[in-house]
Short mmCIF file of C-alpha atoms in Angstrom, two decimals:
data_model
loop_
_atom_site.label_atom_id
_atom_site.label_comp_id
_atom_site.label_asym_id
_atom_site.label_seq_id
_atom_site.Cartn_x
_atom_site.Cartn_y
_atom_site.Cartn_z
CA MET A 635 94.10 84.20 87.98
CA GLU A 636 95.42 80.81 86.86
CA ILE A 637 98.64 81.34 88.87
CA GLY A 638 96.54 82.08 91.99
CA ILE A 639 94.56 78.87 91.52
CA ILE A 640 97.76 76.88 91.01
CA VAL A 641 99.28 78.38 94.19
CA LEU A 642 96.10 77.56 96.12
CA LEU A 643 96.13 73.97 94.83
CA VAL A 644 99.79 73.59 95.79
CA VAL A 645 99.03 74.85 99.31
CA VAL A 646 96.04 72.49 99.66
CA VAL A 647 98.02 69.50 98.36
CA ALA A 648 100.95 70.37 100.69
CA ALA A 649 98.56 70.58 103.63
CA ILE A 650 97.00 67.22 102.76
CA ILE A 651 100.43 65.60 102.44
CA TRP A 652 101.52 67.14 105.74
CA TRP A 653 98.44 65.86 107.60
CA ALA A 654 98.70 62.46 105.90
CA TRP A 655 102.31 62.22 107.05
CA ARG A 656 101.36 63.13 110.61
CA VAL A 657 98.59 60.54 110.69
CA LEU A 658 100.87 57.86 109.18
CA ASN A 659 103.56 58.66 111.73
CA TRP A 660 101.03 58.57 114.59
CA VAL A 661 99.28 55.32 113.68
CA TRP A 662 102.20 53.33 112.21
CA LEU A 663 105.74 54.70 111.89
CA ARG A 664 106.19 56.01 115.43
CA PRO A 665 104.64 52.96 117.19
CA ARG A 666 106.77 50.58 115.10
CA LYS A 667 109.90 52.54 115.97
CA LEU A 668 109.02 52.45 119.69
CA GLU A 669 108.28 48.72 119.52
CA LYS A 670 111.63 47.98 117.87
CA CYS A 671 113.46 49.99 120.53
CA LEU A 672 111.71 48.16 123.39
CA ARG A 673 112.22 44.69 121.91
CA GLN A 674 115.93 45.34 121.32
CA GLN A 675 116.27 45.81 125.08
CA GLY A 676 114.55 42.55 126.03
CA LEU A 677 111.00 43.76 126.60
CA THR A 678 108.23 41.61 125.14
CA GLY A 679 104.56 41.96 124.30
CA ASN A 680 102.06 41.65 121.47
CA SER A 681 103.03 43.06 118.10
CA TYR A 682 101.52 46.45 117.43
CA ARG A 683 98.13 46.39 115.72
CA VAL A 684 97.20 49.49 113.74
CA LEU A 685 95.53 52.23 115.74
CA LEU A 686 93.74 50.08 118.36
CA GLY A 687 96.72 48.13 119.67
CA ASP A 688 95.44 45.89 122.49
CA LEU A 689 92.44 48.08 123.39
CA LYS A 690 89.79 45.86 121.77
CA GLU A 691 90.99 42.64 123.39
CA ARG A 692 91.53 44.44 126.70
CA SER A 693 87.99 45.82 126.66
CA GLN A 694 86.54 42.39 125.81
CA MET A 695 88.46 40.72 128.65
CA ILE A 696 87.26 43.33 131.16
CA LYS A 697 83.68 42.83 129.97
CA GLN A 698 84.00 39.06 130.28
CA ALA A 699 85.62 39.28 133.73
CA ASN A 700 82.80 41.52 134.96
CA SER A 701 80.12 39.15 133.68
CA LYS A 702 80.16 36.93 136.77
CA PRO A 703 81.47 36.90 140.37
CA ILE A 704 84.53 34.91 141.48
CA ASN A 705 85.23 32.49 144.31
CA LEU A 706 85.51 34.03 147.74
CA SER A 707 89.25 34.67 147.89
CA HIS A 708 91.65 37.59 147.78
CA ASP A 709 93.18 36.36 144.52
CA ILE A 710 91.44 39.12 142.56
CA VAL A 711 94.03 40.44 140.10
CA HIS A 712 92.75 38.25 137.25
CA ARG A 713 89.28 39.82 137.60
CA VAL A 714 90.29 43.41 138.26
CA MET A 715 93.06 43.67 135.64
CA PRO A 716 92.53 40.64 133.38
CA TYR A 717 94.55 41.85 130.40
CA ILE A 718 97.56 42.92 132.47
CA HIS A 719 97.37 39.61 134.32
CA LYS A 720 97.36 37.71 131.01
CA CYS A 721 100.22 39.82 129.62
CA ILE A 722 102.47 39.08 132.61
CA HIS A 723 101.55 35.38 132.41
CA ASN A 724 102.43 35.25 128.70
CA TYR A 725 105.47 37.54 128.57
CA GLY A 726 106.78 37.82 132.12
CA LYS A 727 107.43 40.92 134.21
CA ASN A 728 109.43 42.77 131.55
CA SER A 729 106.52 43.26 129.21
CA PHE A 730 104.37 45.90 127.57
CA ILE A 731 100.89 46.33 126.14
CA TRP A 732 99.47 48.74 123.55
CA LEU A 733 97.03 51.49 124.51
CA GLY A 734 96.20 52.37 120.94
CA PRO A 735 99.44 53.56 119.28
CA LYS A 736 101.15 54.09 122.68
CA PRO A 737 103.15 51.30 124.36
CA LEU A 738 102.58 50.88 128.12
CA VAL A 739 105.54 49.23 129.86
CA LEU A 740 104.85 47.37 133.11
CA ILE A 741 107.37 48.38 135.78
CA ARG A 742 107.85 45.75 138.52
CA ASP A 743 111.16 46.77 140.14
CA PRO A 744 110.72 48.60 143.53
CA GLU A 745 113.87 50.66 142.97
CA LEU A 746 112.48 51.93 139.68
CA TRP A 747 109.15 52.78 141.36
CA ARG A 748 111.08 54.90 143.85
CA GLU A 749 112.82 56.81 141.06
CA ILE A 750 109.63 57.29 139.02
CA LEU A 751 107.50 58.50 141.94
CA SER A 752 110.17 60.74 143.48
CA LYS A 753 110.99 62.55 140.22
CA ASN A 754 107.48 63.85 139.63
CA TYR A 755 108.59 66.71 137.37
CA HIS A 756 110.28 64.26 135.02
CA PHE A 757 107.83 61.35 135.12
CA GLN A 758 104.46 63.01 134.63
CA LYS A 759 100.93 61.74 134.20
CA PRO A 760 99.97 61.10 130.58
CA GLN A 761 97.99 63.78 128.82
CA ALA A 762 94.42 62.68 129.39
CA ASN A 763 91.55 62.68 126.97
CA PRO A 764 89.98 66.13 127.63
CA LEU A 765 86.67 64.36 128.26
CA THR A 766 88.09 62.50 131.27
CA ASN A 767 89.05 65.83 132.84
CA LEU A 768 85.36 66.67 133.06
CA LEU A 769 85.20 64.44 136.15
CA ALA A 770 87.77 66.53 138.03
CA ALA A 771 90.75 68.47 136.71
CA GLY A 772 92.18 69.67 139.99
CA LEU A 773 95.38 68.89 141.86
CA ALA A 774 95.37 65.23 140.80
CA THR A 775 95.77 66.11 137.11
CA PHE A 776 98.09 69.14 137.22
CA GLU A 777 101.83 69.01 136.64
CA THR A 778 105.02 70.99 137.45
CA GLU A 779 104.53 74.61 138.53
CA LYS A 780 100.72 74.56 138.44
CA TRP A 781 100.65 71.41 140.58
CA SER A 782 103.15 72.97 143.01
CA LYS A 783 101.06 76.14 143.33
CA HIS A 784 97.82 74.28 144.00
CA ARG A 785 99.46 71.86 146.42
CA LYS A 786 100.87 74.75 148.45
CA ILE A 787 97.49 76.50 148.65
CA ILE A 788 95.49 73.35 149.48
CA ASN A 789 97.96 71.86 151.99
CA PRO A 790 96.72 73.86 155.03
CA ALA A 791 93.24 72.34 154.68
CA PHE A 792 94.62 68.86 155.35
CA HIS A 793 96.93 69.54 158.30
CA LEU A 794 96.12 67.22 161.21
CA GLU A 795 95.42 70.24 163.41
CA LYS A 796 92.66 71.27 161.00
CA LEU A 797 91.33 67.73 160.64
CA LYS A 798 90.87 67.52 164.40
CA HIS A 799 88.07 70.10 164.13
CA MET A 800 86.28 67.90 161.59
CA LEU A 801 85.75 64.98 163.99
CA PRO A 802 82.29 66.25 165.06
CA ALA A 803 81.19 66.11 161.41
CA PHE A 804 82.54 62.55 161.14
CA ASP A 805 80.68 61.61 164.32
CA LEU A 806 77.39 63.18 163.21
CA SER A 807 77.44 61.45 159.80
CA CYS A 808 78.34 58.05 161.31
CA SER A 809 75.68 58.38 164.01
CA GLU A 810 72.98 59.07 161.43
CA MET A 811 73.92 55.94 159.44
CA LEU A 812 74.19 53.73 162.52
CA SER A 813 70.82 54.92 163.82
CA LYS A 814 69.23 53.63 160.61
CA TRP A 815 71.00 50.29 161.03
CA GLU A 816 69.94 50.03 164.69
CA LYS A 817 66.32 50.60 163.78
CA MET A 818 66.42 47.81 161.19
CA VAL A 819 68.28 45.39 163.47
CA SER A 820 66.09 46.05 166.55
CA GLU A 821 63.02 44.77 164.76
CA LYS A 822 64.47 41.26 164.16
CA GLU A 823 67.60 41.03 166.39
CA SER A 824 69.59 40.73 163.15
CA CYS A 825 69.23 42.09 159.66
CA GLU A 826 70.57 41.40 156.17
CA LEU A 827 71.75 44.60 154.56
CA ASP A 828 73.72 45.78 151.54
CA VAL A 829 76.09 48.12 153.39
CA TRP A 830 77.73 49.53 150.23
CA PRO A 831 75.16 52.26 149.42
CA TYR A 832 75.02 53.24 153.10
CA LEU A 833 78.80 53.63 153.24
CA GLN A 834 78.72 55.69 150.04
CA THR A 835 76.09 57.92 151.61
CA LEU A 836 78.17 58.15 154.79
CA SER A 837 81.33 59.31 153.01
CA SER A 838 79.28 61.65 150.81
CA ASP A 839 77.75 63.17 153.91
CA VAL A 840 81.16 63.52 155.55
CA ILE A 841 82.71 65.27 152.57
CA SER A 842 79.70 67.58 152.24
CA ARG A 843 79.92 68.63 155.88
CA THR A 844 83.71 68.86 156.11
CA ALA A 845 84.31 70.43 152.71
CA PHE A 846 81.32 72.72 152.40
CA GLY A 847 79.59 72.80 155.77
CA SER A 848 76.39 71.53 154.18
CA SER A 849 74.42 68.37 154.80
CA TYR A 850 74.42 65.45 152.40
CA GLU A 851 70.97 66.31 151.08
CA GLU A 852 72.23 69.63 149.71
CA GLY A 853 75.00 67.86 147.80
CA THR A 854 73.03 64.78 146.71
CA ARG A 855 72.61 65.95 143.14
CA ILE A 856 76.33 66.70 142.77
CA PHE A 857 77.23 63.22 144.05
CA GLU A 858 74.77 61.53 141.70
CA LEU A 859 76.16 63.48 138.75
CA GLN A 860 79.78 62.75 139.67
CA ARG A 861 79.05 59.01 139.93
CA GLU A 862 77.43 59.05 136.49
CA GLN A 863 80.38 61.03 135.14
CA ALA A 864 82.78 58.44 136.57
CA GLU A 865 81.00 55.67 134.64
CA LEU A 866 81.25 57.68 131.42
CA VAL A 867 84.91 58.51 132.05
CA LEU A 868 85.64 54.80 132.44
CA GLN A 869 84.07 54.14 129.03
CA VAL A 870 86.16 56.92 127.48
CA SER A 871 89.38 55.59 129.05
CA GLN A 872 88.82 52.18 127.44
CA SER A 873 88.73 53.63 123.93
CA ILE A 874 91.42 55.28 121.84
CA TYR A 875 91.79 59.04 122.10
CA ILE A 876 91.24 60.65 118.69
CA PRO A 877 92.02 64.39 118.63
CA GLY A 878 88.88 66.42 118.03
CA TRP A 879 86.47 63.55 118.84
CA ARG A 880 85.24 65.36 121.97
CA PHE A 881 83.68 68.06 119.79
CA LEU A 882 81.40 65.61 117.99
CA PRO A 883 77.80 65.74 119.32
CA THR A 884 77.64 62.07 120.28
CA LYS A 885 75.20 61.00 123.00
CA ARG A 886 78.02 60.35 125.48
CA ASN A 887 79.89 63.58 124.72
CA LYS A 888 76.73 65.64 125.11
CA ARG A 889 75.83 63.96 128.41
CA MET A 890 79.32 64.43 129.86
CA LYS A 891 79.23 68.14 129.01
CA GLU A 892 75.72 68.50 130.47
CA ILE A 893 76.86 66.93 133.74
CA ASN A 894 79.94 69.14 133.87
CA LYS A 895 77.86 72.26 133.29
CA GLU A 896 75.37 71.39 136.05
CA VAL A 897 78.08 70.47 138.58
CA HIS A 898 79.99 73.68 137.79
CA ALA A 899 76.87 75.79 138.28
CA SER A 900 76.08 74.16 141.66
CA LEU A 901 79.63 74.55 142.95
CA ARG A 902 79.87 78.15 141.76
CA VAL A 903 76.82 79.01 143.86
CA ILE A 904 78.43 77.42 146.95
CA ILE A 905 81.78 79.18 146.36
CA GLU A 906 80.29 82.60 145.64
CA LYS A 907 78.07 82.35 148.70
CA ARG A 908 81.13 81.50 150.81
CA LEU A 909 83.20 84.35 149.35
CA LYS A 910 80.38 86.77 150.10
CA ALA A 911 80.23 85.52 153.70
CA MET A 912 84.00 85.85 154.06
CA LYS A 913 83.92 89.47 152.88
CA ALA A 914 81.18 90.16 155.40
CA GLY A 915 83.23 88.50 158.16
CA GLU A 916 80.62 85.77 158.64
CA ALA A 917 82.40 82.66 157.34
CA SER A 918 83.93 80.24 159.84
CA ASN A 919 87.33 78.71 159.23
CA VAL A 920 86.33 75.11 159.99
CA ASP A 921 85.66 73.44 156.64
CA LEU A 922 87.95 72.60 153.72
CA LEU A 923 86.48 75.19 151.36
CA SER A 924 86.87 78.04 153.87
CA ILE A 925 90.45 77.03 154.64
CA LEU A 926 91.25 76.74 150.92
CA LEU A 927 89.73 80.15 150.14
CA GLU A 928 91.58 81.75 153.06
CA SER A 929 94.87 80.16 152.00
CA ASN A 930 94.24 81.30 148.42
CA PHE A 931 93.52 84.87 149.59
CA LYS A 932 96.74 84.97 151.68
CA GLU A 933 98.80 83.68 148.74
CA THR A 934 97.33 86.36 146.46
CA GLN A 935 97.92 89.12 149.05
CA ARG A 936 101.50 87.98 149.63
CA HIS A 937 102.43 88.45 145.96
CA GLY A 938 100.47 91.62 145.25
CA ASP A 939 99.58 92.17 141.61
CA LYS A 940 101.75 89.41 140.15
CA LYS A 941 100.11 87.26 137.50
CA ASN A 942 99.39 83.53 137.88
CA VAL A 943 99.36 83.75 141.66
CA GLY A 944 96.59 82.04 143.58
CA MET A 945 93.64 80.19 142.10
CA SER A 946 90.89 81.52 139.90
CA THR A 947 87.25 80.76 140.73
CA GLU A 948 87.24 78.15 137.95
CA GLU A 949 90.26 76.44 139.50
CA VAL A 950 88.58 76.43 142.92
CA VAL A 951 85.53 74.79 141.27
CA GLU A 952 87.77 72.02 139.88
CA GLU A 953 89.33 71.42 143.28
CA CYS A 954 85.84 71.19 144.79
CA LYS A 955 84.90 68.59 142.17
CA LEU A 956 87.96 66.64 143.24
CA PHE A 957 86.97 67.00 146.93
CA TYR A 958 83.58 65.57 146.10
CA PHE A 959 84.80 62.61 144.07
CA ALA A 960 88.09 61.58 145.68
CA GLY A 961 86.94 62.34 149.22
CA GLN A 962 83.85 60.22 148.85
CA GLU A 963 84.99 57.30 146.72
CA THR A 964 88.27 56.38 148.44
CA THR A 965 86.91 56.17 151.99
CA SER A 966 83.69 54.37 151.12
CA ALA A 967 85.69 51.74 149.19
CA LEU A 968 88.12 51.27 152.09
CA LEU A 969 85.25 50.84 154.55
CA VAL A 970 83.25 48.42 152.43
CA TRP A 971 86.21 46.10 151.83
CA THR A 972 87.13 46.31 155.51
CA MET A 973 83.64 45.18 156.51
CA VAL A 974 83.71 42.38 153.92
CA LEU A 975 87.09 41.10 155.12
CA LEU A 976 86.19 41.35 158.81
CA SER A 977 82.99 39.44 158.01
CA ARG A 978 85.18 36.62 156.65
CA HIS A 979 87.76 36.83 159.43
CA SER A 980 85.70 36.96 162.62
CA ASN A 981 88.80 36.55 164.81
CA TRP A 982 90.17 39.89 163.57
CA GLN A 983 86.74 41.49 163.92
CA LYS A 984 86.67 40.36 167.55
CA ARG A 985 90.21 41.64 168.22
CA ALA A 986 89.40 45.02 166.64
CA ARG A 987 86.19 45.35 168.71
CA GLU A 988 88.03 44.50 171.93
CA GLU A 989 90.62 47.19 171.17
CA VAL A 990 87.94 49.80 170.39
CA LEU A 991 86.00 49.03 173.59
CA GLN A 992 89.23 49.07 175.63
CA VAL A 993 90.16 52.52 174.28
CA PHE A 994 86.72 54.18 174.11
CA GLY A 995 84.20 51.97 175.85
CA ASN A 996 80.85 53.18 174.53
CA ASN A 997 82.01 56.81 174.37
CA LYS A 998 82.51 58.84 171.21
CA PRO A 999 85.92 58.25 169.62
CA ASP A 1000 88.37 61.14 169.97
CA LEU A 1001 91.54 62.00 168.04
CA ASP A 1002 93.99 60.79 170.69
CA GLY A 1003 92.23 57.44 171.01
CA LEU A 1004 91.97 56.98 167.24
CA ASN A 1005 95.73 57.48 166.96
CA HIS A 1006 96.24 54.65 169.48
CA LEU A 1007 94.17 52.03 167.62
CA LYS A 1008 97.02 49.73 166.60
CA ILE A 1009 94.98 46.66 165.60
CA VAL A 1010 92.44 48.74 163.65
CA THR A 1011 95.30 50.46 161.80
CA MET A 1012 96.91 47.10 160.95
CA ILE A 1013 93.58 45.89 159.56
CA LEU A 1014 93.07 48.99 157.43
CA TYR A 1015 96.59 48.73 156.01
CA GLU A 1016 96.05 45.08 155.09
CA VAL A 1017 92.74 45.93 153.41
CA LEU A 1018 94.50 48.69 151.45
CA ARG A 1019 97.15 46.17 150.41
CA LEU A 1020 94.69 43.58 149.15
CA TYR A 1021 92.06 46.00 147.82
CA PRO A 1022 93.81 49.31 146.98
CA PRO A 1023 91.42 52.06 145.78
CA ALA A 1024 93.46 52.66 142.59
CA ALA A 1025 94.53 49.53 140.71
CA ALA A 1026 97.40 51.21 138.84
CA MET A 1027 99.25 54.47 138.20
CA THR A 1028 100.58 55.59 134.84
CA ARG A 1029 103.42 57.95 134.03
CA THR A 1030 104.78 59.12 130.68
CA ILE A 1031 108.23 59.94 129.30
CA HIS A 1032 108.61 63.15 127.31
CA GLU A 1033 112.29 62.73 126.50
CA ASP A 1034 114.62 59.77 126.06
CA THR A 1035 115.30 58.44 129.56
CA LYS A 1036 117.46 55.69 131.07
CA LEU A 1037 115.67 53.87 133.87
CA GLY A 1038 117.60 51.02 135.42
CA GLU A 1039 119.16 49.04 132.56
CA ILE A 1040 116.63 50.17 129.96
CA SER A 1041 116.71 53.30 127.80
CA PHE A 1042 113.13 54.37 127.18
CA PRO A 1043 112.40 56.55 124.14
CA ALA A 1044 110.13 59.57 124.47
CA GLY A 1045 106.47 58.74 124.04
CA VAL A 1046 106.45 55.55 126.12
CA HIS A 1047 104.01 55.20 129.02
CA LEU A 1048 105.05 53.46 132.25
CA SER A 1049 102.56 51.54 134.38
CA LEU A 1050 102.91 50.91 138.09
CA PRO A 1051 100.27 48.20 138.59
CA ILE A 1052 99.58 48.79 142.29
CA ILE A 1053 97.32 45.80 142.78
CA GLN A 1054 99.82 43.47 141.09
CA ILE A 1055 102.61 44.83 143.28
CA HIS A 1056 100.53 44.52 146.47
CA HIS A 1057 99.85 40.85 145.64
CA ASP A 1058 103.38 39.98 144.47
CA HIS A 1059 104.64 36.79 146.18
CA GLU A 1060 108.28 37.81 145.72
CA LEU A 1061 107.65 40.99 147.71
CA TRP A 1062 105.09 39.79 150.27
CA GLY A 1063 105.81 36.07 150.57
CA ASP A 1064 103.82 32.95 149.78
CA ASP A 1065 100.94 34.27 151.89
CA ALA A 1066 100.54 37.40 149.74
CA GLU A 1067 96.92 36.47 148.87
CA GLU A 1068 96.00 35.94 152.53
CA PHE A 1069 94.45 38.47 154.93
CA LYS A 1070 97.13 38.79 157.62
CA PRO A 1071 97.05 42.21 159.35
CA GLU A 1072 99.82 41.07 161.68
CA ARG A 1073 102.31 41.67 158.85
CA PHE A 1074 101.91 45.41 159.65
CA ALA A 1075 102.43 44.96 163.41
CA GLU A 1076 105.73 46.86 163.30
CA GLY A 1077 104.67 49.43 160.73
CA VAL A 1078 104.85 49.84 156.97
CA SER A 1079 108.61 50.42 156.67
CA LYS A 1080 109.39 47.20 158.54
CA VAL A 1081 107.22 44.93 156.39
CA THR A 1082 108.29 46.58 153.11
CA LYS A 1083 111.97 46.57 154.17
CA GLY A 1084 112.26 50.16 153.01
CA GLN A 1085 111.13 49.30 149.48
CA VAL A 1086 108.39 51.16 147.60
CA SER A 1087 106.04 48.19 147.55
CA PHE A 1088 103.03 49.52 149.49
CA PHE A 1089 101.53 52.71 148.12
CA PRO A 1090 97.70 52.69 148.19
CA PHE A 1091 97.73 56.51 148.34
CA GLY A 1092 100.67 56.93 145.98
CA TRP A 1093 104.19 57.80 147.12
CA GLY A 1094 106.72 60.64 147.00
CA PRO A 1095 105.91 64.33 146.46
CA ARG A 1096 102.56 63.49 144.84
CA ILE A 1097 101.30 61.25 147.64
CA CYS A 1098 97.56 61.76 148.12
CA ILE A 1099 96.98 65.00 149.99
CA GLY A 1100 93.84 63.56 151.60
CA GLN A 1101 95.30 60.32 153.00
CA ASN A 1102 95.20 61.50 156.64
CA PHE A 1103 91.60 62.65 156.13
CA ALA A 1104 90.62 59.26 154.64
CA MET A 1105 92.37 57.21 157.34
CA LEU A 1106 90.92 59.30 160.17
CA GLU A 1107 87.40 59.00 158.76
CA ALA A 1108 87.79 55.24 158.21
CA LYS A 1109 89.10 54.67 161.75
CA MET A 1110 86.26 56.63 163.31
CA ALA A 1111 83.56 54.97 161.21
CA LEU A 1112 84.94 51.48 161.85
CA ALA A 1113 85.29 52.15 165.59
CA MET A 1114 81.67 53.33 165.85
CA ILE A 1115 80.41 50.36 163.81
CA LEU A 1116 82.32 47.88 166.00
CA GLN A 1117 80.94 49.50 169.17
CA ARG A 1118 77.39 48.69 168.08
CA PHE A 1119 77.42 45.76 165.67
CA SER A 1120 78.96 42.45 164.77
CA PHE A 1121 78.60 41.34 161.16
CA GLU A 1122 79.04 38.36 158.86
CA LEU A 1123 78.74 37.69 155.15
CA SER A 1124 75.23 36.97 153.89
CA PRO A 1125 74.71 33.83 151.77
CA SER A 1126 73.60 36.24 149.03
CA TYR A 1127 76.98 38.04 148.99
CA ALA A 1128 78.69 37.80 145.58
CA HIS A 1129 82.43 38.50 145.50
CA ALA A 1130 83.03 40.74 142.48
CA PRO A 1131 85.68 43.47 142.86
CA TYR A 1132 85.73 45.71 139.79
CA ILE A 1133 86.91 49.15 138.79
CA VAL A 1134 84.84 52.26 138.25
CA ILE A 1135 87.79 54.63 138.66
CA ILE A 1136 88.31 53.02 142.10
CA LEU A 1137 88.00 49.37 143.21
CA GLN A 1138 84.48 48.63 144.45
CA PRO A 1139 82.03 45.70 144.86
CA GLN A 1140 80.10 45.22 141.62
CA TYR A 1141 77.07 43.60 143.29
CA GLY A 1142 77.20 45.45 146.59
CA ALA A 1143 78.18 44.04 149.99
CA HIS A 1144 75.36 42.00 151.53
CA LEU A 1145 76.09 41.38 155.21
CA ILE A 1146 74.11 40.20 158.22
CA LEU A 1147 74.27 42.68 161.11
CA HIS A 1148 73.82 41.74 164.78
CA LYS A 1149 73.48 44.18 167.66
CA VAL A 1150 76.39 43.88 170.11
#
């Protein structure tokens, strides 16, 4: 009996020592080793602080930056990414910060960006806090073979030939929004309006119709829940990830799981209804969900009874969550910043309107005409340069890797600060903070000189699958707005770009609309 107790005590003590060693290695030994390796190669940054690293100061700076608007200029990096901005100011371009016990190295060399983004199997996205995946764990979060499988199945839904059939849905959604604006403007000849919620509703309506064939009202609850989830995910991303924390019944954890459960249930009903219609030969092949389900069915049929072929219903649900969030947020942000910038630069608004009226007159925009809108395209590219939807991308290294002149040890994160790169004077010239669409007059490759310095939708194999969808929707919406309205900034407009997953106006976008 005594021997058994002794053995048990030895096992318990060994387990405690083992866990203590793992914790010590995680919070101190490993970070210090990584820091030493980075500093030996000329990289600089704050000294590692136990467990939290720079997270506390970073969070405080973001909170302070968001406490008030800034002057009306495109010099926004200091507000959007205050800690990164400070780090580069203090330590230069070859610097790093601490996300808890993980160092994040800022990569500012275009040739290194090319290598990182082209080798997507080697440079992968960091393992996310499982709570953040509750927002959407589809194609955007998968890696290697699973990513490749999903990309192959989803690709057909975003071919330009398929997108052409979605123009009527774009037109219907835009017309409904513009009719509301016309009614308000007609009463007073002009009208002050916060266009941001209207543009969010527009893009929500578009994604509902094009992805699921339903009207916005049927998807309203899902959109509301996904927006709330995005706010909660942002809070989670600004705190250190502690394994097992997600299982604690905190108020935030419980709410995130409630939202996920409700969104899943709603999407399952839509998917099962569509599958039933497909089996009965009633479903039409005109929306993203139908195309995805058909592509998934063909992939499964092609490989017979092989395992891990095609997507499960749960995986389709996750892709639908991604449709809802990414499809809505990216386009609405692009449109709102475009309207804000054209309100400030009336000459470019006038030139864009003249081009739209020359191509379409007062007729509905069509695909061929949209593809010939050169000035509108230049404007949208310049807006995406100055106000990219995603402020940064992060990749991680799982094995010791030489990148350029630096040998990075496994466990280091790499940051590609998109907004910093898009505003870099060395890459874009002394006028980098100015709105100058003419810089894109001869296309992206000409102005970037073949460098990877403009990537609002990412770059390489993992470039955003929905970029053509987003650009087509934005062109059509902007064309229809310009056909009917001119607009200027309201005196009540407050310039406050900030991040809730994507870059958006913190206090809305108050403009004054005039009927053309």
